[in-house]
Structures are given as structure tokens and as C-alpha cells.
Amino acid sequence: GVDQIPVNYLPRVGILSTGNELLPPTNTNQCQHGKIPDANRPLLLSQLTTYGNCKPHDLGIISDDDSIEMLADKLKNVLWNDGVDVIISTGGISMGEKDNMEQVFVEGMGGKIHFGRMNMKPGKPTT
């Protein structure tokens, strides 16, 4: 017989949204001026669950008001202490004053951007 077999675990994928304008999906009936429902995060969590090839983790909504260092520390904690293998973020990557996720990944976490500002229409900036 066989005493041991190699087994790979399913990667843990953290999904987070960024933006002070976002409302959690449970608060969409209380929409206020300048606020929008956080639709991307629940959609991605649901889709990844359907695929069954990873373990999705809801990382919630993070504020645009935190410093680059604070955001980077939060994400490092998720990767190194909470056991998340991959982070997918939505928002905070365009050209706005508060869109600083690229800086968080590159400057705050030592990451590398492999592609950015894709020329895609219709669509939004993708990095």
C-alpha cells in the first residue's frame, strides 16, 4: 500500500473593495448622495465560490483615507498572518486623488506591476 500521498491545498483568495463611497450590500436601501453599493466584492466572492478551485475570503471594504503605509500593513497582515495566498482588490486604481492602490502594492509592499492602463473600451482602468 501507500503510506503517504502528496496533497495541495486550495489557494485562499482574499477579495477587498476600496473606497469611501461604497456601501456594504446590506445597506443599499439606505443609499445616500455620493454613495454606491459595493457590487464587485460580493460578485467576485460568489463567482470564486462557484468555481470551487479556491477558498474565497471576504476582506471587506477599506477606506481611501488611510495612508499608503497603513493600507500596506493591513494587506501584509492578511497575507502573512491570516493565511491568504492571493489578494484581488477592486477600486482605488484609477487616476483620482484617492486612487492609491498601485502605490500600496508597489511602494508599500514591494510588488511589481506587470501591466497597467490597458486600452480597453468599454471598461475602466485595469492594473
Short mmCIF file of N, CA and C in Angstrom, two decimals:
data_model
loop_
_atom_site.label_atom_id
_atom_site.label_comp_id
_atom_site.label_asym_id
_atom_site.label_seq_id
_atom_site.Cartn_x
_atom_site.Cartn_y
_atom_site.Cartn_z
N GLY A 1 0.81 -1.18 0.00
CA GLY A 1 0.00 0.00 0.00
C GLY A 1 0.85 1.25 0.00
N VAL A 2 0.16 2.35 0.03
CA VAL A 2 0.80 3.67 0.02
C VAL A 2 0.62 4.30 1.40
N ASP A 3 1.71 4.74 1.99
CA ASP A 3 1.66 5.38 3.32
C ASP A 3 1.31 6.86 3.24
N GLN A 4 1.81 7.54 2.22
CA GLN A 4 1.59 8.98 2.10
C GLN A 4 1.34 9.34 0.64
N ILE A 5 0.53 10.38 0.45
CA ILE A 5 0.32 10.91 -0.90
C ILE A 5 0.48 12.42 -0.84
N PRO A 6 1.05 13.03 -1.89
CA PRO A 6 1.17 14.49 -1.90
C PRO A 6 -0.20 15.13 -2.14
N VAL A 7 -0.47 16.18 -1.38
CA VAL A 7 -1.75 16.88 -1.49
C VAL A 7 -1.47 18.38 -1.53
N ASN A 8 -2.10 19.06 -2.45
CA ASN A 8 -2.02 20.52 -2.50
C ASN A 8 -3.30 21.09 -1.93
N TYR A 9 -3.19 22.15 -1.16
CA TYR A 9 -4.38 22.79 -0.62
C TYR A 9 -4.92 23.81 -1.63
N LEU A 10 -6.19 24.10 -1.51
CA LEU A 10 -6.78 25.12 -2.37
C LEU A 10 -6.26 26.49 -1.95
N PRO A 11 -5.85 27.32 -2.91
CA PRO A 11 -5.36 28.65 -2.55
C PRO A 11 -6.47 29.48 -1.91
N ARG A 12 -6.08 30.27 -0.93
CA ARG A 12 -7.02 31.17 -0.26
C ARG A 12 -6.93 32.53 -0.92
N VAL A 13 -8.05 33.00 -1.45
CA VAL A 13 -8.10 34.24 -2.22
C VAL A 13 -8.91 35.27 -1.44
N GLY A 14 -8.25 36.36 -1.07
CA GLY A 14 -8.93 37.45 -0.37
C GLY A 14 -9.46 38.47 -1.36
N ILE A 15 -10.70 38.89 -1.16
CA ILE A 15 -11.34 39.89 -2.03
C ILE A 15 -11.63 41.12 -1.19
N LEU A 16 -11.17 42.28 -1.65
CA LEU A 16 -11.46 43.51 -0.94
C LEU A 16 -11.85 44.61 -1.91
N SER A 17 -12.63 45.53 -1.40
CA SER A 17 -13.00 46.73 -2.16
C SER A 17 -12.41 47.94 -1.45
N THR A 18 -12.10 48.96 -2.22
CA THR A 18 -11.60 50.20 -1.63
C THR A 18 -12.50 51.34 -2.05
N GLY A 19 -12.74 52.25 -1.12
CA GLY A 19 -13.49 53.45 -1.46
C GLY A 19 -14.45 53.88 -0.38
N ASN A 20 -14.39 55.15 -0.04
CA ASN A 20 -15.30 55.72 0.96
C ASN A 20 -16.72 55.85 0.42
N GLU A 21 -16.87 55.76 -0.89
CA GLU A 21 -18.19 55.91 -1.50
C GLU A 21 -19.00 54.61 -1.46
N LEU A 22 -18.37 53.53 -1.04
CA LEU A 22 -19.02 52.22 -1.10
C LEU A 22 -19.86 51.93 0.14
N LEU A 23 -21.01 51.36 -0.12
CA LEU A 23 -21.89 50.89 0.95
C LEU A 23 -21.89 49.37 0.93
N PRO A 24 -21.86 48.73 2.09
CA PRO A 24 -21.97 47.26 2.11
C PRO A 24 -23.28 46.85 1.46
N PRO A 25 -23.32 45.67 0.85
CA PRO A 25 -24.53 45.23 0.15
C PRO A 25 -25.78 45.23 1.04
N THR A 26 -25.61 45.10 2.34
CA THR A 26 -26.76 45.09 3.24
C THR A 26 -27.35 46.47 3.46
N ASN A 27 -26.63 47.54 3.09
CA ASN A 27 -27.11 48.91 3.31
C ASN A 27 -27.56 49.61 2.04
N THR A 28 -27.79 48.89 0.97
CA THR A 28 -28.10 49.55 -0.30
C THR A 28 -29.44 50.26 -0.29
N ASN A 29 -30.36 49.87 0.59
CA ASN A 29 -31.65 50.57 0.64
C ASN A 29 -31.53 51.92 1.35
N GLN A 30 -30.41 52.19 1.95
CA GLN A 30 -30.17 53.46 2.63
C GLN A 30 -29.18 54.31 1.84
N CYS A 31 -29.21 54.19 0.52
CA CYS A 31 -28.25 54.89 -0.32
C CYS A 31 -28.35 56.40 -0.13
N GLN A 32 -27.20 57.02 -0.02
CA GLN A 32 -27.11 58.46 0.18
C GLN A 32 -26.41 59.08 -1.02
N HIS A 33 -26.53 60.40 -1.13
CA HIS A 33 -25.86 61.11 -2.22
C HIS A 33 -24.36 60.84 -2.16
N GLY A 34 -23.79 60.49 -3.29
CA GLY A 34 -22.35 60.24 -3.36
C GLY A 34 -21.94 58.84 -2.93
N LYS A 35 -22.88 57.99 -2.63
CA LYS A 35 -22.59 56.61 -2.21
C LYS A 35 -23.11 55.64 -3.27
N ILE A 36 -22.42 54.51 -3.40
CA ILE A 36 -22.85 53.47 -4.33
C ILE A 36 -22.71 52.11 -3.63
N PRO A 37 -23.51 51.13 -4.05
CA PRO A 37 -23.39 49.80 -3.45
C PRO A 37 -22.08 49.13 -3.87
N ASP A 38 -21.50 48.41 -2.97
CA ASP A 38 -20.31 47.62 -3.28
C ASP A 38 -20.77 46.34 -3.97
N ALA A 39 -20.82 46.36 -5.28
CA ALA A 39 -21.33 45.22 -6.04
C ALA A 39 -20.21 44.26 -6.46
N ASN A 40 -19.01 44.77 -6.69
CA ASN A 40 -17.93 43.93 -7.20
C ASN A 40 -17.49 42.84 -6.22
N ARG A 41 -17.32 43.20 -4.96
CA ARG A 41 -16.80 42.25 -3.97
C ARG A 41 -17.74 41.05 -3.80
N PRO A 42 -19.04 41.27 -3.56
CA PRO A 42 -19.93 40.11 -3.42
C PRO A 42 -20.00 39.27 -4.70
N LEU A 43 -19.95 39.92 -5.85
CA LEU A 43 -19.98 39.20 -7.12
C LEU A 43 -18.75 38.31 -7.27
N LEU A 44 -17.57 38.86 -6.97
CA LEU A 44 -16.34 38.07 -7.08
C LEU A 44 -16.32 36.92 -6.08
N LEU A 45 -16.76 37.18 -4.86
CA LEU A 45 -16.82 36.12 -3.85
C LEU A 45 -17.73 34.99 -4.31
N SER A 46 -18.88 35.34 -4.85
CA SER A 46 -19.82 34.35 -5.33
C SER A 46 -19.24 33.56 -6.51
N GLN A 47 -18.62 34.26 -7.43
CA GLN A 47 -18.06 33.59 -8.61
C GLN A 47 -16.94 32.64 -8.22
N LEU A 48 -16.05 33.06 -7.33
CA LEU A 48 -14.96 32.19 -6.91
C LEU A 48 -15.49 30.97 -6.16
N THR A 49 -16.53 31.16 -5.37
CA THR A 49 -17.15 30.03 -4.66
C THR A 49 -17.70 29.03 -5.67
N THR A 50 -18.32 29.53 -6.73
CA THR A 50 -18.89 28.66 -7.77
C THR A 50 -17.81 27.85 -8.47
N TYR A 51 -16.66 28.48 -8.72
CA TYR A 51 -15.57 27.77 -9.41
C TYR A 51 -15.10 26.56 -8.61
N GLY A 52 -15.02 26.71 -7.29
CA GLY A 52 -14.62 25.61 -6.44
C GLY A 52 -13.14 25.29 -6.44
N ASN A 53 -12.32 26.11 -7.10
CA ASN A 53 -10.89 25.82 -7.16
C ASN A 53 -10.05 26.70 -6.24
N CYS A 54 -10.72 27.38 -5.30
CA CYS A 54 -10.04 28.19 -4.31
C CYS A 54 -10.98 28.40 -3.13
N LYS A 55 -10.43 28.96 -2.06
CA LYS A 55 -11.25 29.30 -0.89
C LYS A 55 -11.31 30.81 -0.79
N PRO A 56 -12.42 31.42 -1.20
CA PRO A 56 -12.53 32.88 -1.14
C PRO A 56 -12.74 33.38 0.29
N HIS A 57 -12.11 34.51 0.60
CA HIS A 57 -12.24 35.16 1.90
C HIS A 57 -12.65 36.62 1.69
N ASP A 58 -13.68 37.04 2.38
CA ASP A 58 -14.17 38.41 2.29
C ASP A 58 -13.32 39.30 3.18
N LEU A 59 -12.59 40.22 2.57
CA LEU A 59 -11.73 41.14 3.32
C LEU A 59 -12.40 42.49 3.56
N GLY A 60 -13.63 42.64 3.10
CA GLY A 60 -14.40 43.84 3.39
C GLY A 60 -14.04 45.03 2.52
N ILE A 61 -14.42 46.20 3.03
CA ILE A 61 -14.17 47.48 2.35
C ILE A 61 -13.13 48.23 3.16
N ILE A 62 -12.10 48.75 2.47
CA ILE A 62 -11.12 49.56 3.17
C ILE A 62 -11.24 51.01 2.74
N SER A 63 -10.89 51.90 3.64
CA SER A 63 -11.07 53.33 3.45
C SER A 63 -10.02 53.93 2.53
N ASP A 64 -10.42 54.95 1.79
CA ASP A 64 -9.48 55.72 0.98
C ASP A 64 -8.65 56.67 1.85
N ASP A 65 -9.08 56.89 3.06
CA ASP A 65 -8.43 57.89 3.91
C ASP A 65 -7.18 57.38 4.62
N ASP A 66 -6.99 56.06 4.66
CA ASP A 66 -5.80 55.52 5.32
C ASP A 66 -4.56 55.84 4.50
N SER A 67 -3.42 55.95 5.17
CA SER A 67 -2.16 56.22 4.48
C SER A 67 -1.73 54.99 3.69
N ILE A 68 -0.82 55.19 2.74
CA ILE A 68 -0.29 54.08 1.95
C ILE A 68 0.35 53.05 2.87
N GLU A 69 1.08 53.52 3.88
CA GLU A 69 1.73 52.61 4.82
C GLU A 69 0.72 51.79 5.61
N MET A 70 -0.36 52.44 6.05
CA MET A 70 -1.38 51.75 6.83
C MET A 70 -2.10 50.70 5.97
N LEU A 71 -2.43 51.05 4.73
CA LEU A 71 -3.07 50.10 3.83
C LEU A 71 -2.14 48.93 3.54
N ALA A 72 -0.88 49.21 3.29
CA ALA A 72 0.10 48.15 3.03
C ALA A 72 0.22 47.23 4.24
N ASP A 73 0.26 47.79 5.43
CA ASP A 73 0.35 46.97 6.65
C ASP A 73 -0.86 46.06 6.79
N LYS A 74 -2.06 46.59 6.49
CA LYS A 74 -3.27 45.77 6.56
C LYS A 74 -3.18 44.59 5.59
N LEU A 75 -2.73 44.86 4.37
CA LEU A 75 -2.65 43.79 3.37
C LEU A 75 -1.54 42.80 3.70
N LYS A 76 -0.41 43.28 4.20
CA LYS A 76 0.66 42.37 4.62
C LYS A 76 0.17 41.44 5.72
N ASN A 77 -0.59 42.00 6.66
CA ASN A 77 -1.14 41.19 7.75
C ASN A 77 -2.05 40.09 7.21
N VAL A 78 -2.87 40.43 6.23
CA VAL A 78 -3.77 39.44 5.62
C VAL A 78 -2.96 38.32 4.96
N LEU A 79 -1.88 38.70 4.26
CA LEU A 79 -1.08 37.70 3.55
C LEU A 79 -0.25 36.84 4.50
N TRP A 80 0.37 37.48 5.48
CA TRP A 80 1.33 36.74 6.31
C TRP A 80 0.73 36.15 7.57
N ASN A 81 -0.29 36.77 8.13
CA ASN A 81 -0.84 36.29 9.39
C ASN A 81 -2.19 35.58 9.24
N ASP A 82 -2.96 35.96 8.24
CA ASP A 82 -4.29 35.36 8.06
C ASP A 82 -4.30 34.23 7.04
N GLY A 83 -3.16 33.95 6.43
CA GLY A 83 -3.07 32.81 5.53
C GLY A 83 -3.67 32.98 4.16
N VAL A 84 -3.89 34.21 3.73
CA VAL A 84 -4.41 34.44 2.38
C VAL A 84 -3.24 34.37 1.40
N ASP A 85 -3.43 33.65 0.30
CA ASP A 85 -2.37 33.46 -0.70
C ASP A 85 -2.39 34.51 -1.79
N VAL A 86 -3.58 35.00 -2.15
CA VAL A 86 -3.76 35.95 -3.24
C VAL A 86 -4.77 37.00 -2.80
N ILE A 87 -4.51 38.25 -3.19
CA ILE A 87 -5.47 39.33 -2.92
C ILE A 87 -5.97 39.87 -4.26
N ILE A 88 -7.30 39.96 -4.37
CA ILE A 88 -7.92 40.65 -5.50
C ILE A 88 -8.60 41.88 -4.94
N SER A 89 -8.21 43.04 -5.47
CA SER A 89 -8.82 44.29 -4.99
C SER A 89 -9.61 44.94 -6.11
N THR A 90 -10.70 45.59 -5.72
CA THR A 90 -11.47 46.36 -6.69
C THR A 90 -11.51 47.80 -6.21
N GLY A 91 -11.31 48.71 -7.13
CA GLY A 91 -11.33 50.13 -6.80
C GLY A 91 -9.95 50.64 -6.44
N GLY A 92 -9.83 51.96 -6.43
CA GLY A 92 -8.60 52.61 -5.99
C GLY A 92 -7.44 52.52 -6.96
N ILE A 93 -7.71 52.26 -8.24
CA ILE A 93 -6.61 52.05 -9.18
C ILE A 93 -6.67 53.02 -10.36
N SER A 94 -7.63 53.93 -10.36
CA SER A 94 -7.78 54.84 -11.49
C SER A 94 -6.82 56.02 -11.34
N MET A 95 -7.22 57.17 -11.77
CA MET A 95 -6.34 58.34 -11.76
C MET A 95 -6.76 59.38 -10.73
N GLY A 96 -7.72 59.06 -9.90
CA GLY A 96 -8.21 60.03 -8.92
C GLY A 96 -7.23 60.28 -7.77
N GLU A 97 -7.50 61.34 -7.05
CA GLU A 97 -6.65 61.74 -5.92
C GLU A 97 -6.54 60.65 -4.86
N LYS A 98 -7.61 59.91 -4.63
CA LYS A 98 -7.65 58.87 -3.60
C LYS A 98 -7.36 57.47 -4.15
N ASP A 99 -7.07 57.36 -5.43
CA ASP A 99 -6.81 56.06 -6.04
C ASP A 99 -5.34 55.71 -5.86
N ASN A 100 -5.04 55.05 -4.73
CA ASN A 100 -3.64 54.84 -4.37
C ASN A 100 -3.25 53.36 -4.22
N MET A 101 -4.06 52.45 -4.71
CA MET A 101 -3.74 51.03 -4.53
C MET A 101 -2.47 50.62 -5.27
N GLU A 102 -2.20 51.23 -6.42
CA GLU A 102 -0.95 50.90 -7.12
C GLU A 102 0.24 51.26 -6.24
N GLN A 103 0.20 52.43 -5.60
CA GLN A 103 1.27 52.82 -4.69
C GLN A 103 1.36 51.87 -3.50
N VAL A 104 0.22 51.44 -2.99
CA VAL A 104 0.21 50.50 -1.86
C VAL A 104 0.94 49.22 -2.25
N PHE A 105 0.61 48.67 -3.43
CA PHE A 105 1.22 47.41 -3.85
C PHE A 105 2.71 47.57 -4.17
N VAL A 106 3.08 48.66 -4.85
CA VAL A 106 4.47 48.83 -5.29
C VAL A 106 5.34 49.39 -4.17
N GLU A 107 4.99 50.54 -3.64
CA GLU A 107 5.82 51.20 -2.63
C GLU A 107 5.67 50.58 -1.25
N GLY A 108 4.43 50.29 -0.88
CA GLY A 108 4.18 49.80 0.46
C GLY A 108 4.47 48.33 0.67
N MET A 109 4.36 47.53 -0.42
CA MET A 109 4.52 46.09 -0.28
C MET A 109 5.63 45.50 -1.14
N GLY A 110 6.30 46.35 -1.93
CA GLY A 110 7.40 45.86 -2.76
C GLY A 110 6.94 45.04 -3.95
N GLY A 111 5.70 45.25 -4.39
CA GLY A 111 5.17 44.49 -5.52
C GLY A 111 5.64 45.05 -6.85
N LYS A 112 5.28 44.36 -7.92
CA LYS A 112 5.64 44.78 -9.27
C LYS A 112 4.37 44.79 -10.12
N ILE A 113 4.18 45.85 -10.88
CA ILE A 113 3.04 45.95 -11.79
C ILE A 113 3.45 45.29 -13.11
N HIS A 114 2.71 44.28 -13.51
CA HIS A 114 3.04 43.56 -14.74
C HIS A 114 2.32 44.15 -15.95
N PHE A 115 1.21 44.83 -15.73
CA PHE A 115 0.52 45.53 -16.81
C PHE A 115 -0.30 46.64 -16.17
N GLY A 116 -0.54 47.68 -16.93
CA GLY A 116 -1.33 48.78 -16.38
C GLY A 116 -1.89 49.66 -17.48
N ARG A 117 -2.99 50.32 -17.12
CA ARG A 117 -3.65 51.26 -18.04
C ARG A 117 -3.95 50.61 -19.37
N MET A 118 -4.64 49.49 -19.31
CA MET A 118 -5.00 48.78 -20.53
C MET A 118 -5.93 49.64 -21.38
N ASN A 119 -5.70 49.65 -22.67
CA ASN A 119 -6.54 50.39 -23.60
C ASN A 119 -7.72 49.51 -23.97
N MET A 120 -8.79 49.64 -23.18
CA MET A 120 -9.92 48.74 -23.32
C MET A 120 -11.20 49.55 -23.22
N LYS A 121 -12.05 49.44 -24.22
CA LYS A 121 -13.33 50.15 -24.22
C LYS A 121 -14.43 49.20 -24.63
N PRO A 122 -15.60 49.20 -24.02
CA PRO A 122 -15.85 49.95 -22.80
C PRO A 122 -15.13 49.27 -21.64
N GLY A 123 -14.84 50.05 -20.64
CA GLY A 123 -14.16 49.49 -19.48
C GLY A 123 -13.58 50.57 -18.61
N LYS A 124 -13.01 50.14 -17.54
CA LYS A 124 -12.38 51.03 -16.57
C LYS A 124 -10.90 50.72 -16.52
N PRO A 125 -10.09 51.61 -15.94
CA PRO A 125 -8.66 51.33 -15.83
C PRO A 125 -8.42 50.00 -15.11
N THR A 126 -7.49 49.23 -15.62
CA THR A 126 -7.16 47.92 -15.06
C THR A 126 -5.65 47.85 -14.86
N THR A 127 -5.23 47.45 -13.67
CA THR A 127 -3.80 47.29 -13.38
C THR A 127 -3.59 45.97 -12.68
#
